[in-house]
Short mmCIF file of C-alpha atoms in Angstrom, two decimals:
data_model
loop_
_atom_site.label_atom_id
_atom_site.label_comp_id
_atom_site.label_asym_id
_atom_site.label_seq_id
_atom_site.Cartn_x
_atom_site.Cartn_y
_atom_site.Cartn_z
CA MET Z 1 7.99 6.89 18.65
CA MET Z 2 9.14 8.68 15.54
CA GLN Z 3 12.82 9.57 15.37
CA GLN Z 4 13.83 13.17 14.73
CA LEU Z 5 15.41 14.48 11.54
CA GLY Z 6 18.14 17.09 11.54
CA HIS Z 7 16.46 19.11 8.79
CA THR Z 8 12.72 19.75 8.72
CA PRO Z 9 11.18 19.06 5.29
CA GLN Z 10 8.67 21.41 3.70
CA PHE Z 11 5.05 20.25 3.62
CA PHE Z 12 2.29 21.30 1.26
CA LEU Z 13 -1.50 20.89 1.25
CA THR Z 14 -3.59 19.93 -1.77
CA ALA Z 15 -6.93 21.47 -2.69
CA PRO Z 16 -10.09 19.44 -1.87
CA SER Z 17 -11.13 16.80 -4.41
CA PRO Z 18 -13.79 14.06 -4.43
CA CYS Z 19 -12.87 11.09 -2.25
CA PRO Z 20 -12.30 7.90 -4.28
CA TYR Z 21 -13.46 5.69 -1.39
CA LEU Z 22 -16.41 7.32 0.35
CA PRO Z 23 -19.23 8.91 -1.68
CA GLY Z 24 -20.00 12.51 -0.78
CA GLN Z 25 -16.68 13.09 0.97
CA PHE Z 26 -13.80 15.30 -0.14
CA GLU Z 27 -10.16 14.54 0.44
CA ARG Z 28 -7.13 16.70 1.03
CA LYS Z 29 -3.55 15.53 1.36
CA VAL Z 30 -0.45 16.90 2.99
CA PHE Z 31 2.72 15.98 1.13
CA THR Z 32 6.45 16.51 0.90
CA HIS Z 33 9.25 15.53 -1.47
CA LEU Z 34 11.50 12.51 -0.90
CA VAL Z 35 14.74 13.58 -2.54
CA GLY Z 36 18.39 13.90 -1.64
CA ASP Z 37 20.76 11.90 0.53
CA ARG Z 38 18.33 11.65 3.45
CA ALA Z 39 15.29 10.51 1.45
CA ALA Z 40 15.43 6.97 2.86
CA GLU Z 41 15.64 8.22 6.44
CA LEU Z 42 12.77 10.64 5.83
CA ASN Z 43 10.68 7.89 4.24
CA ASP Z 44 11.23 5.73 7.32
CA VAL Z 45 10.10 8.48 9.68
CA LEU Z 46 7.11 9.51 7.60
CA THR Z 47 5.88 5.96 6.99
CA GLN Z 48 6.00 5.33 10.73
CA GLY Z 49 3.95 8.53 11.03
CA GLY Z 50 1.23 7.38 8.63
CA PHE Z 51 2.51 8.64 5.28
CA ARG Z 52 2.57 6.71 2.02
CA ARG Z 53 4.99 7.03 -0.89
CA SER Z 54 4.13 7.69 -4.55
CA GLN Z 55 7.24 8.18 -6.71
CA ASN Z 56 9.29 10.85 -4.90
CA ILE Z 57 6.33 12.16 -2.91
CA ALA Z 58 5.27 11.18 0.62
CA TYR Z 59 1.66 12.00 1.48
CA ARG Z 60 -1.05 11.39 4.02
CA PRO Z 61 -4.74 12.36 4.29
CA ALA Z 62 -5.53 15.74 5.80
CA CYS Z 63 -9.28 15.80 5.29
CA GLU Z 64 -11.27 18.48 7.08
CA SER Z 65 -14.34 16.48 8.12
CA CYS Z 66 -13.33 12.81 7.91
CA ARG Z 67 -10.84 10.54 9.67
CA ALA Z 68 -11.80 7.26 8.02
CA CYS Z 69 -8.34 6.57 6.54
CA VAL Z 70 -6.24 4.66 9.08
CA SER Z 71 -2.64 3.48 8.60
CA VAL Z 72 -2.25 -0.27 9.06
CA ARG Z 73 0.79 -2.43 9.73
CA ILE Z 74 0.93 -6.18 10.35
CA LEU Z 75 2.81 -7.53 13.38
CA VAL Z 76 4.98 -10.01 11.53
CA ARG Z 77 6.45 -11.93 14.47
CA GLU Z 78 3.03 -12.79 15.91
CA PHE Z 79 1.23 -13.43 12.64
CA GLU Z 80 -0.29 -16.86 12.09
CA PRO Z 81 -2.17 -17.52 8.84
CA SER Z 82 -5.81 -18.49 9.02
CA ARG Z 83 -7.08 -21.72 7.46
CA ASN Z 84 -8.06 -19.85 4.30
CA MET Z 85 -4.66 -18.15 4.13
CA ARG Z 86 -2.91 -21.50 4.42
CA ARG Z 87 -5.04 -22.68 1.52
CA ILE Z 88 -3.95 -19.68 -0.53
CA LEU Z 89 -0.29 -20.34 0.26
CA LYS Z 90 -0.63 -23.98 -0.73
CA MET Z 91 -2.45 -23.10 -3.96
CA ASN Z 92 0.35 -20.72 -4.95
CA ALA Z 93 3.27 -22.88 -3.87
CA ASP Z 94 4.11 -23.26 -7.57
CA LEU Z 95 4.99 -19.54 -7.82
CA ILE Z 96 8.41 -18.02 -7.23
CA GLY Z 97 8.99 -14.35 -6.50
CA GLU Z 98 12.22 -12.85 -7.82
CA GLU Z 99 13.54 -9.66 -6.24
CA ARG Z 100 14.67 -7.11 -8.81
CA ASN Z 101 15.89 -3.52 -9.06
CA PRO Z 102 13.15 -0.91 -9.61
CA GLU Z 103 13.27 -0.98 -13.39
CA ALA Z 104 10.08 -0.95 -15.47
CA THR Z 105 9.66 -3.43 -18.31
CA ALA Z 106 7.19 -3.78 -21.16
CA GLU Z 107 6.12 -7.13 -19.72
CA GLN Z 108 5.27 -5.53 -16.37
CA TYR Z 109 3.34 -2.75 -18.05
CA SER Z 110 1.33 -5.21 -20.14
CA LEU Z 111 0.26 -7.04 -16.96
CA PHE Z 112 -0.38 -3.70 -15.24
CA ARG Z 113 -2.72 -2.62 -18.06
CA THR Z 114 -4.54 -5.96 -18.03
CA TYR Z 115 -5.04 -5.65 -14.28
CA LEU Z 116 -6.31 -2.05 -14.43
CA ASP Z 117 -8.66 -2.72 -17.35
CA ALA Z 118 -10.23 -5.65 -15.48
CA ARG Z 119 -10.28 -4.35 -11.91
CA HIS Z 120 -10.13 -0.54 -12.02
CA PRO Z 121 -11.25 0.63 -15.48
CA ASP Z 122 -12.54 3.96 -14.12
CA GLY Z 123 -9.87 4.51 -11.48
CA GLY Z 124 -7.36 7.32 -11.25
CA MET Z 125 -4.62 5.19 -12.82
CA SER Z 126 -6.66 3.96 -15.78
CA ASP Z 127 -5.02 6.27 -18.33
CA MET Z 128 -1.41 5.65 -17.29
CA THR Z 129 1.01 5.23 -20.20
CA MET Z 130 4.20 3.19 -20.25
CA LEU Z 131 6.09 6.37 -19.37
CA ASP Z 132 3.77 6.99 -16.40
CA TYR Z 133 4.30 3.42 -15.24
CA ALA Z 134 8.07 3.72 -15.58
CA MET Z 135 8.01 6.84 -13.41
CA MET Z 136 5.92 5.04 -10.78
CA VAL Z 137 8.52 2.28 -10.56
CA GLU Z 138 11.79 4.10 -11.16
CA ASP Z 139 11.27 7.60 -9.72
CA THR Z 140 12.43 6.71 -6.24
CA HIS Z 141 15.19 7.95 -3.94
CA VAL Z 142 14.58 5.28 -1.30
CA PRO Z 143 15.41 1.53 -1.14
CA THR Z 144 12.75 0.10 -3.46
CA ARG Z 145 12.44 -3.36 -4.95
CA VAL Z 146 10.24 -5.00 -7.56
CA PHE Z 147 9.11 -8.58 -6.91
CA GLU Z 148 8.14 -10.50 -10.03
CA TYR Z 149 6.19 -13.75 -9.62
CA ARG Z 150 6.27 -16.56 -12.15
CA PHE Z 151 5.51 -20.29 -12.17
CA ARG Z 152 8.17 -22.76 -11.18
CA GLY Z 153 10.04 -24.33 -14.08
CA PRO Z 154 12.30 -27.36 -14.60
CA ASP Z 155 15.40 -25.34 -13.66
CA SER Z 156 13.89 -23.33 -10.80
CA GLY Z 157 15.49 -25.59 -8.20
CA VAL Z 158 18.89 -24.60 -9.57
CA THR Z 159 18.36 -20.97 -10.55
CA GLY Z 160 15.91 -20.02 -7.81
CA ARG Z 161 13.84 -18.18 -10.40
CA GLY Z 162 10.43 -18.83 -11.89
CA GLU Z 163 9.87 -19.26 -15.60
CA GLY Z 164 7.19 -18.45 -18.16
CA GLU Z 165 4.68 -15.64 -18.09
CA LEU Z 166 4.63 -12.95 -15.43
CA VAL Z 167 1.58 -13.42 -13.18
CA ALA Z 168 2.07 -10.86 -10.37
CA VAL Z 169 4.21 -7.87 -9.42
CA ALA Z 170 4.77 -6.01 -6.15
CA LEU Z 171 6.50 -2.64 -5.81
CA THR Z 172 7.88 -2.53 -2.28
CA ASP Z 173 9.97 -0.18 -0.11
CA ARG Z 174 12.37 -1.58 2.44
CA LEU Z 175 12.26 0.36 5.71
CA SER Z 176 14.36 0.05 8.84
CA ASP Z 177 11.43 -1.65 10.59
CA GLY Z 178 9.60 -3.44 7.80
CA LEU Z 179 8.41 -3.72 4.24
CA SER Z 180 5.99 -1.16 2.84
CA MET Z 181 3.83 -2.43 -0.02
CA VAL Z 182 3.57 0.55 -2.36
CA TYR Z 183 1.54 -1.06 -5.16
CA SER Z 184 0.82 -4.54 -6.48
CA PHE Z 185 -1.01 -6.04 -9.44
CA TYR Z 186 -1.58 -9.47 -10.94
CA ASN Z 187 -3.26 -11.51 -13.65
CA PRO Z 188 -7.01 -11.03 -13.05
CA GLU Z 189 -7.81 -14.25 -14.91
CA LEU Z 190 -6.23 -16.25 -12.06
CA GLU Z 191 -8.95 -15.17 -9.64
CA ARG Z 192 -9.16 -18.54 -7.85
CA ARG Z 193 -5.58 -18.14 -6.67
CA SER Z 194 -6.34 -14.98 -4.61
CA LEU Z 195 -3.05 -13.48 -5.77
CA GLY Z 196 -3.60 -10.20 -3.92
CA SER Z 197 -3.73 -12.08 -0.63
CA PHE Z 198 -0.80 -14.27 -1.64
CA LEU Z 199 1.42 -11.22 -2.25
CA ILE Z 200 0.72 -9.93 1.26
CA LEU Z 201 1.39 -13.35 2.78
CA ASP Z 202 4.63 -13.64 0.83
CA HIS Z 203 5.74 -10.22 2.08
CA ILE Z 204 5.02 -11.32 5.65
CA ARG Z 205 7.23 -14.34 5.02
CA ARG Z 206 10.00 -12.19 3.56
CA ALA Z 207 9.85 -9.67 6.40
CA ARG Z 208 10.03 -12.46 8.98
CA GLY Z 209 12.99 -14.00 7.19
CA ASP Z 210 14.80 -10.64 7.24
CA GLY Z 211 14.02 -10.03 10.91
CA LEU Z 212 11.73 -7.07 10.17
CA PRO Z 213 8.78 -6.60 12.55
CA HIS Z 214 6.22 -4.98 10.25
CA VAL Z 215 4.54 -5.09 6.86
CA TYR Z 216 2.89 -1.76 6.07
CA LEU Z 217 -0.34 -2.03 4.04
CA GLY Z 218 -1.20 1.64 3.63
CA TYR Z 219 -4.67 2.85 4.59
CA TRP Z 220 -7.68 0.94 5.75
CA VAL Z 221 -10.78 3.02 5.06
CA ASN Z 222 -13.57 2.25 7.47
CA GLY Z 223 -16.76 1.99 5.43
CA SER Z 224 -15.05 1.16 2.13
CA ARG Z 225 -15.62 -2.42 0.94
CA LYS Z 226 -12.61 -2.32 -1.38
CA MET Z 227 -10.31 -1.69 1.61
CA GLY Z 228 -11.91 -4.22 3.95
CA TYR Z 229 -9.40 -6.96 3.15
CA LYS Z 230 -6.62 -5.21 5.06
CA ILE Z 231 -7.97 -6.04 8.50
CA ARG Z 232 -7.87 -9.79 7.80
CA TYR Z 233 -4.15 -9.97 8.61
CA GLN Z 234 -4.02 -10.20 12.38
CA PRO Z 235 -2.53 -9.16 14.68
CA GLN Z 236 -2.01 -5.66 13.38
CA GLU Z 237 -1.63 -2.11 14.61
CA HIS Z 238 -3.51 1.02 13.59
CA LEU Z 239 -2.09 4.51 13.87
CA GLY Z 240 -4.22 6.81 16.02
CA PRO Z 241 -3.82 10.06 17.95
CA SER Z 242 -1.85 8.20 20.65
CA GLY Z 243 0.41 6.38 18.23
CA TRP Z 244 0.35 2.81 16.96
CA GLN Z 245 -2.16 0.68 18.85
CA ARG Z 246 -3.07 -2.96 18.55
CA PHE Z 247 -6.31 -3.58 16.65
CA ALA Z 248 -8.45 -6.70 16.47
CA SER Z 249 -11.70 -6.90 14.55
CA PRO Z 250 -14.45 -8.76 16.47
CA GLU Z 251 -15.87 -9.86 13.10
CA LEU Z 252 -12.85 -11.97 12.25
CA SER Z 253 -12.49 -15.57 13.29
CA ARG Z 254 -9.90 -18.13 12.37
#
């Protein structure tokens, strides 16, 4: 159940625009601002209610004729990796993720651009400048962290940090009940490593280590192939009219 806030935030509704996931559909979003001393508390409540954060805005779909977007969160305490997930973890055991303050760097932006140009050249973020990227990372009033992943080096056992080139980045909010993965990107040339999956698995590990019950993955869009990966991480809950309910796909097997 969502907790109650002492002050009700103002919500706004966007005009319809073409849906980036389902051809022929139009999306609308309801949004509010995450600013001030209670931004973290508001972000907690709204995320538990199906909202996502982008900079200092919290939003969720409010489409008139479609309900395909469904909020997804992984049940961390019950999660057991599949055989393929264990293979991914083993393959990436030579990577170390360092937790950092939400500060944008030129190195991050270079990897971000490489990722977008290879994976989403025509997407809505394709024309983002370094300033745009810095705002995405730094324009936050909630507890946000940046995880940078690099290869292990000779001194990693002492410093606890990876060395060499940056291979993956995750922008993540820390909530009272979990970790919310806001955005992640990685070196597209390392395709065999399945770095996107590895970042989710590493966040599950981190949440479990911190005693947090959930990892929030944003929206699963039924009918969109690019969002299909989110239901692989079982068990998980989906947010519906009656609240968060356990979901299991009959198509998945371990």
